[in-house]
Amino acid sequence: MDSQTELLIIGGGLAGVSAALEAALAGHSVTLLEKLHETGGSSAMSGGCLAFAGTDMQQAQGIVDSDELLFNDLREVGKYDNDEQLVRLYVTHQLETYQWLKAQGVPFVPTLEASSGQSVPRVHNVDPADMVRLLTTRAKATGKVTILYGAAAQRLLVDDNNRVYGASFEQDGEAKTITSQSGVLLTSGGFCRNAELVHRYAPQYDNAIFIGGAGNVGDGLKMAQKLGADTCDMAYIKGTYGKHPTDENNHHSCLTVYKGAIAVNQSGKRYVDESISYKLLGDACIAQEYGSTFQILDHRIMQSGDNQVRILDFELRLEEGLFIQADTLEELAQQIEIPAEVLEATVAQYNSYVDAGHDPDFGRKYLVHQHGALVRIEQAPFYAYPSTAAVFGTYCGLRVDTSLRVLDVFGEPIAGLYAAGEVVGGLHGGAYMTGSALGKAAIFGRVAARAATASLQK
């Protein structure tokens, strides 16, 4: 049986439910196809970080941030290979989206932290699964949003003028179609669960750990590519550093390096500037022997964690026995099977660099990006956190313009086709700022919903 709606959205992660709620609040009817049996996707499994600047939370804590600093950080961490216009789009709408989320009732953790790619603390932390559930409930409560669960989109429908006007999908074993007055918005996520696609673009991560929504196999990407859609950032698929190789509780990455720890390889030697984006740290780690290294820290660094921020919750992982602990560096080295004299020499040399204010080996100047003074590793007990790189998301995808219209290989918009969230490329570029993926999902989801429905008369 065919159906009709004013806006069709494919994918129920943060981008999809934000777009659905935005459109519904403007009075438009929305149908959202979610191929699993609940919304959330990879958004719900994330670290719960959103990158916002100039917020009331920052002001209350004396943190000076601005649109321009956020813009410059995003461009820099992306190695200036991201789309400047998309970065500006993110920055232009980020504060209003933070305020919008608060107005919807999304609670933020009071503590702000600095993380990958950030010159000041701008990690605004939430429980991501709760956030998506809340926005889903708010969307349904408008009476304008219909969510079809277990509905797997198959193909986009195109009319004689090459305009996308709907999609075919399968639900309960039945083939169905739905048409949309304003076109289709793809919010279908990435493809970290598709080993073939990952190998095509990032064969170096064939043996990495993959963590993401079960539905993230790239079907939205492929549906758009069938219509000639262009892609970008495909060369920048990267793993996130700090995932424990044997963690059975499926925790997100742990980033003690951003509080002052160092990263050493299986030989006990540093191999990287630990303050860089954890995507670049992932590349550096995966290139080491066995693709696994150790974060080395002391008692003071352990105590500096934040149990309200998933990537900085050291205490929980310590309680679960994921950290290796010893009273001396020699004992620690024995436990992780590294030559004690090498580890001791590595730490001693690093401490001398901290004292001198200069790291001639790798040029580390800060705890993370351009924030935080380096600290010595000297207070017992000492800890090691086994770490590898895990692919939590692909952070690349369809090329779009600032109206989130999908562009074809000639740079022309594909009429009636929009995209937001992880399926979109161009924002991140060469690396990644913590919080910009969830931030992008919410921000671009709302912008895309407004753009897609602009022609509808209300």
XYZ file of C-alpha atoms in Angstrom:
458
model
C 0.000 0.000 0.000
C 1.384 3.384 -0.982
C 1.358 6.398 1.331
C 2.158 10.083 1.134
C 3.764 12.703 3.362
C 5.065 16.250 3.180
C 8.617 15.299 4.188
C 10.158 11.830 4.049
C 13.163 11.171 6.273
C 15.220 7.986 6.030
C 17.060 7.124 9.255
C 16.242 7.654 12.923
C 19.464 8.801 14.533
C 19.962 12.281 15.972
C 19.905 13.945 12.533
C 16.664 12.249 11.570
C 14.713 12.908 14.745
C 16.004 16.507 14.939
C 14.853 17.079 11.369
C 11.493 15.445 12.026
C 10.849 17.569 15.103
C 11.989 20.760 13.362
C 9.643 20.163 10.438
C 6.752 19.128 12.666
C 7.073 22.231 14.832
C 6.740 24.257 11.624
C 3.453 22.488 10.938
C 4.545 19.911 8.361
C 3.627 16.242 8.274
C 6.638 13.934 8.407
C 7.177 10.240 7.856
C 10.435 8.763 9.137
C 11.601 5.330 7.990
C 13.727 3.488 10.562
C 14.827 0.019 9.542
C 15.500 -1.091 13.113
C 12.871 -1.326 15.822
C 13.885 1.790 17.711
C 15.460 5.142 16.930
C 19.001 5.984 18.005
C 21.473 4.306 15.676
C 25.098 5.248 16.146
C 24.054 8.522 17.792
C 22.787 6.613 20.830
C 26.068 4.669 21.049
C 28.326 7.709 20.867
C 30.300 9.413 23.593
C 27.503 11.938 24.055
C 29.632 14.990 23.214
C 28.398 18.034 21.296
C 30.696 20.899 20.275
C 29.089 24.284 20.944
C 30.633 27.711 21.492
C 29.528 30.823 23.343
C 26.973 29.000 25.475
C 25.572 30.079 28.815
C 27.321 27.078 30.378
C 30.698 28.302 29.154
C 29.993 31.841 30.307
C 28.977 30.622 33.769
C 32.319 28.831 34.075
C 34.387 31.735 32.775
C 35.256 30.026 29.495
C 35.765 32.509 26.673
C 34.700 30.993 23.365
C 33.286 32.363 20.131
C 32.009 31.479 16.684
C 35.317 32.532 15.180
C 37.431 30.393 17.517
C 35.179 27.419 16.841
C 35.437 28.055 13.100
C 39.222 28.316 13.228
C 39.534 25.151 15.325
C 37.293 23.171 12.984
C 39.275 24.300 9.962
C 42.603 23.613 11.622
C 41.758 20.169 12.955
C 40.331 19.313 9.539
C 43.710 20.224 8.039
C 41.920 22.863 5.946
C 40.672 20.069 3.698
C 37.117 20.420 4.945
C 34.464 22.454 3.152
C 34.800 26.014 4.449
C 31.174 26.805 3.655
C 29.899 23.763 5.580
C 32.104 24.672 8.523
C 30.628 28.160 8.460
C 27.122 26.667 8.243
C 27.838 24.599 11.367
C 29.159 27.631 13.220
C 26.308 29.908 12.159
C 23.633 27.568 13.518
C 25.424 25.892 16.426
C 24.368 28.221 19.265
C 20.712 28.314 18.230
C 20.755 24.502 18.053
C 22.202 24.251 21.565
C 19.432 26.539 22.780
C 16.857 24.542 20.814
C 18.000 21.287 22.411
C 17.752 22.849 25.854
C 14.273 24.136 25.016
C 13.248 20.575 24.099
C 14.336 19.471 27.567
C 17.681 17.863 26.759
C 19.771 17.944 29.984
C 23.481 18.731 29.714
C 26.129 17.560 32.178
C 27.272 20.619 34.191
C 30.990 20.002 33.645
C 32.646 21.230 30.451
C 35.827 19.634 29.137
C 38.307 20.315 26.361
C 38.906 17.471 23.963
C 40.122 16.665 20.467
C 40.589 19.755 18.304
C 39.398 22.235 20.925
C 41.326 25.291 22.082
C 38.957 25.786 25.030
C 36.556 23.463 26.869
C 33.482 23.095 24.661
C 32.418 19.483 25.165
C 28.751 19.765 26.122
C 27.958 16.276 27.324
C 24.610 14.461 27.277
C 23.331 10.917 27.582
C 23.008 10.354 23.817
C 20.472 7.524 23.954
C 18.252 9.540 26.289
C 18.577 12.586 24.027
C 17.403 10.698 20.943
C 14.560 9.072 22.887
C 13.471 12.467 24.209
C 13.469 14.098 20.768
C 11.644 11.093 19.340
C 8.953 11.450 22.010
C 8.702 15.186 21.380
C 8.367 14.582 17.634
C 5.592 12.028 18.087
C 3.799 14.321 20.529
C 3.334 16.950 17.816
C 0.896 14.636 16.071
C 2.711 15.454 12.826
C 5.350 12.707 12.805
C 4.818 9.076 11.837
C 7.725 6.720 12.476
C 7.662 3.425 10.603
C 9.872 0.926 12.406
C 11.395 -2.093 10.726
C 11.093 -0.169 7.462
C 14.202 -0.612 5.322
C 14.484 1.857 2.462
C 15.458 0.195 -0.813
C 15.552 2.792 -3.606
C 14.778 6.459 -4.166
C 11.919 7.250 -6.512
C 12.642 9.702 -9.338
C 10.109 11.322 -11.694
C 10.465 12.145 -15.380
C 12.199 15.439 -14.488
C 14.830 13.570 -12.432
C 13.400 14.863 -9.184
C 13.390 12.628 -6.116
C 9.834 12.330 -4.848
C 9.830 9.345 -2.522
C 11.258 5.917 -1.771
C 10.495 2.247 -1.925
C 10.964 0.285 1.277
C 10.327 -3.092 2.813
C 8.432 -3.635 6.044
C 7.360 -6.976 7.497
C 8.385 -8.664 4.274
C 6.116 -6.437 2.190
C 7.316 -4.081 -0.531
C 5.891 -0.582 -0.163
C 6.393 2.928 -1.516
C 5.899 6.375 -0.060
C 5.820 9.712 -1.836
C 6.793 13.098 -0.430
C 5.796 16.603 -1.497
C 9.127 18.153 -0.519
C 11.480 15.326 -1.425
C 13.607 12.991 0.664
C 16.029 13.724 3.482
C 18.694 11.034 3.970
C 19.811 10.724 7.596
C 20.802 7.091 7.261
C 24.199 7.213 8.988
C 27.559 5.897 7.866
C 28.819 2.473 6.883
C 31.116 1.248 9.634
C 29.133 -2.022 9.687
C 29.876 -2.688 6.011
C 33.281 -4.383 5.858
C 33.342 -4.288 2.053
C 32.818 -0.525 1.888
C 35.301 0.143 4.685
C 37.912 -1.952 2.887
C 37.254 -0.062 -0.343
C 38.093 3.268 1.239
C 40.264 2.408 4.277
C 41.898 -1.033 3.933
C 44.301 -0.155 6.751
C 41.382 -0.584 9.145
C 40.388 -4.073 7.997
C 41.332 -5.537 11.366
C 40.113 -2.680 13.546
C 37.274 -2.860 16.034
C 34.012 -1.596 14.554
C 31.359 -0.077 16.807
C 28.260 1.613 15.480
C 24.578 1.265 14.847
C 23.619 -2.139 13.495
C 21.926 -0.460 10.561
C 24.968 1.534 9.480
C 25.798 -0.339 6.299
C 25.751 2.547 3.834
C 22.375 1.981 2.179
C 21.539 5.708 2.086
C 24.926 6.418 0.549
C 24.394 3.798 -2.130
C 20.840 4.932 -2.937
C 22.164 8.434 -3.565
C 25.174 7.209 -5.540
C 22.828 5.368 -7.877
C 21.493 8.805 -8.834
C 24.967 10.175 -9.499
C 25.681 11.682 -6.073
C 29.215 12.836 -5.390
C 31.135 12.026 -2.213
C 33.899 13.641 -0.188
C 36.269 12.889 2.709
C 36.260 9.183 1.808
C 40.032 9.058 2.253
C 39.659 10.247 5.845
C 37.952 7.244 7.425
C 39.806 6.854 10.704
C 39.616 4.917 13.913
C 39.314 6.623 17.278
C 42.215 6.037 19.625
C 41.717 4.801 23.171
C 39.492 1.744 22.765
C 40.480 -1.073 25.125
C 41.122 -4.168 22.953
C 39.370 -6.597 25.316
C 36.716 -4.427 26.956
C 33.584 -6.565 27.081
C 31.352 -3.735 28.311
C 31.774 -1.898 25.021
C 32.879 1.385 26.556
C 33.707 4.326 24.340
C 37.362 5.291 23.984
C 39.260 6.432 27.068
C 41.456 9.499 26.519
C 43.873 9.814 29.441
C 46.314 11.395 26.991
C 44.104 14.496 26.994
C 44.740 14.843 30.717
C 48.507 14.416 30.454
C 49.250 10.746 29.820
C 51.666 9.635 27.121
C 51.170 6.926 24.499
C 53.857 4.269 24.111
C 54.131 1.359 21.709
C 54.976 -2.263 22.420
C 58.634 -1.281 22.715
C 57.902 1.258 25.441
C 58.614 4.307 23.301
C 56.490 7.321 22.433
C 55.472 7.520 18.790
C 53.188 10.576 18.457
C 52.184 14.016 19.735
C 49.449 12.913 22.154
C 47.529 16.209 21.946
C 46.366 15.798 18.344
C 42.896 14.682 17.244
C 42.081 11.193 18.441
C 41.380 10.298 14.821
C 45.006 11.052 13.958
C 46.044 9.222 17.123
C 44.066 6.281 15.770
C 46.050 6.343 12.522
C 49.315 6.481 14.451
C 48.277 3.625 16.737
C 47.078 1.300 13.989
C 50.484 1.696 12.302
C 52.300 0.396 15.406
C 53.137 -3.248 16.020
C 49.962 -5.272 16.617
C 47.954 -2.061 16.129
C 47.831 -1.643 19.894
C 49.658 0.636 22.325
C 49.468 1.824 25.949
C 48.481 5.082 27.613
C 50.832 5.643 30.558
C 49.777 7.867 33.451
C 50.219 8.460 37.151
C 47.976 8.997 40.173
C 47.544 12.726 39.578
C 46.379 12.217 35.997
C 44.069 9.403 37.103
C 42.455 11.758 39.615
C 41.878 14.424 36.952
C 39.272 12.363 35.088
C 35.612 13.306 34.864
C 33.118 10.519 35.489
C 30.339 12.525 33.822
C 32.136 12.517 30.463
C 32.388 9.067 28.895
C 35.777 9.513 27.259
C 37.225 10.875 30.523
C 35.595 8.460 32.965
C 38.782 6.876 34.279
C 37.288 5.817 37.606
C 34.717 3.453 36.083
C 37.324 1.724 33.947
C 39.649 1.433 36.947
C 36.877 -0.200 38.960
C 36.264 -2.654 36.133
C 39.912 -3.658 36.027
C 40.702 -2.244 32.600
C 43.672 -0.241 33.886
C 46.879 -2.030 34.787
C 48.263 -0.622 38.039
C 51.652 -0.785 39.769
C 53.561 1.057 42.495
C 56.577 1.662 40.249
C 57.204 2.095 36.551
C 59.436 -0.974 36.675
C 56.587 -3.119 37.979
C 54.190 -1.601 35.470
C 56.567 -2.400 32.622
C 56.808 -6.005 33.760
C 53.036 -6.364 33.783
C 52.613 -5.020 30.243
C 55.698 -6.913 29.026
C 57.741 -3.877 28.046
C 61.470 -3.558 28.891
C 61.493 -1.716 32.228
C 64.573 0.330 31.401
C 62.979 1.556 28.177
C 59.725 2.639 29.831
C 61.563 4.335 32.689
C 63.792 6.170 30.224
C 60.799 7.208 28.102
C 58.970 8.684 31.084
C 62.100 10.381 32.420
C 62.819 11.944 29.063
C 59.223 13.118 28.691
C 59.302 14.670 32.175
C 62.439 16.564 31.203
C 60.605 17.901 28.155
C 57.740 19.054 30.384
C 60.227 20.866 32.623
C 61.959 22.451 29.652
C 58.684 23.422 27.990
C 59.791 21.836 24.722
C 59.198 18.386 23.212
C 61.831 17.980 20.495
C 60.657 14.467 19.602
C 57.030 15.138 18.640
C 56.385 18.804 19.398
C 53.708 18.325 22.034
C 52.846 21.670 23.659
C 49.432 21.100 25.251
C 47.243 18.487 26.837
C 44.822 18.622 23.904
C 44.922 20.768 20.768
C 45.878 24.228 22.122
C 44.556 23.781 25.661
C 46.139 22.794 28.965
C 49.648 22.767 30.417
C 51.635 19.536 30.287
C 52.220 17.637 33.540
C 54.968 15.329 34.737
C 54.273 11.624 35.183
C 55.770 10.967 38.622
C 53.208 10.255 41.346
C 52.678 6.592 42.258
C 50.750 4.484 41.632
C 51.279 4.311 37.886
C 48.816 3.015 35.316
C 48.715 1.630 31.787
C 45.605 1.540 29.625
C 45.881 -0.858 26.652
C 44.539 1.023 23.645
C 43.753 0.416 20.017
C 41.765 2.280 17.361
C 38.055 1.591 16.922
C 35.932 2.786 14.024
C 32.878 4.367 15.652
C 31.804 6.168 12.507
C 32.940 6.883 8.979
C 32.693 10.728 9.058
C 32.536 10.999 5.292
C 29.933 10.654 2.602
C 27.681 12.643 0.309
C 28.731 16.025 -0.962
C 26.127 18.674 -0.112
C 25.704 22.418 -0.425
C 24.779 24.816 2.379
C 21.094 23.976 1.924
C 22.055 20.320 2.511
C 21.023 19.463 -1.039
C 22.920 16.433 -2.314
C 25.196 17.317 -5.214
C 25.952 15.103 -8.196
C 29.400 14.479 -9.653
C 29.110 17.661 -11.709
C 28.370 19.772 -8.639
C 24.678 20.184 -9.480
C 21.950 19.572 -6.880
C 19.937 16.384 -7.263
C 16.430 17.821 -7.164
C 14.426 16.770 -4.127
C 17.302 15.034 -2.334
C 18.761 16.300 0.943
C 21.117 14.743 3.475
C 22.266 15.347 7.050
C 24.218 13.587 9.768
C 26.928 11.001 9.290
C 25.923 10.236 5.691
C 27.226 13.723 4.817
C 30.885 14.459 4.098
C 32.735 17.745 3.967
C 32.579 19.074 7.515
C 35.362 17.123 9.191
C 38.075 16.933 6.545
C 41.414 15.465 7.588
C 40.601 14.863 11.249
C 37.903 15.477 13.815
C 36.825 17.714 16.665
C 35.144 16.003 19.590
C 31.424 16.729 19.499
C 31.257 17.827 15.887
C 29.568 14.598 14.719
C 26.614 14.831 17.114
C 26.680 18.580 16.662
C 26.539 18.175 12.894
C 23.649 15.725 13.195
C 21.459 18.095 15.181
C 22.476 21.278 13.350
C 22.363 19.965 9.792
C 19.228 17.911 10.474
C 17.349 21.083 11.413
C 18.792 23.127 8.542
C 17.948 20.392 6.027
C 14.377 20.103 7.307
C 13.859 23.835 6.883
C 15.389 23.828 3.400
C 13.406 20.837 2.202
C 10.060 22.191 3.410
C 10.626 25.806 2.357
C 8.469 25.433 -0.745
C 5.478 24.075 1.154
C 2.676 26.546 1.807
C 1.373 26.769 5.347
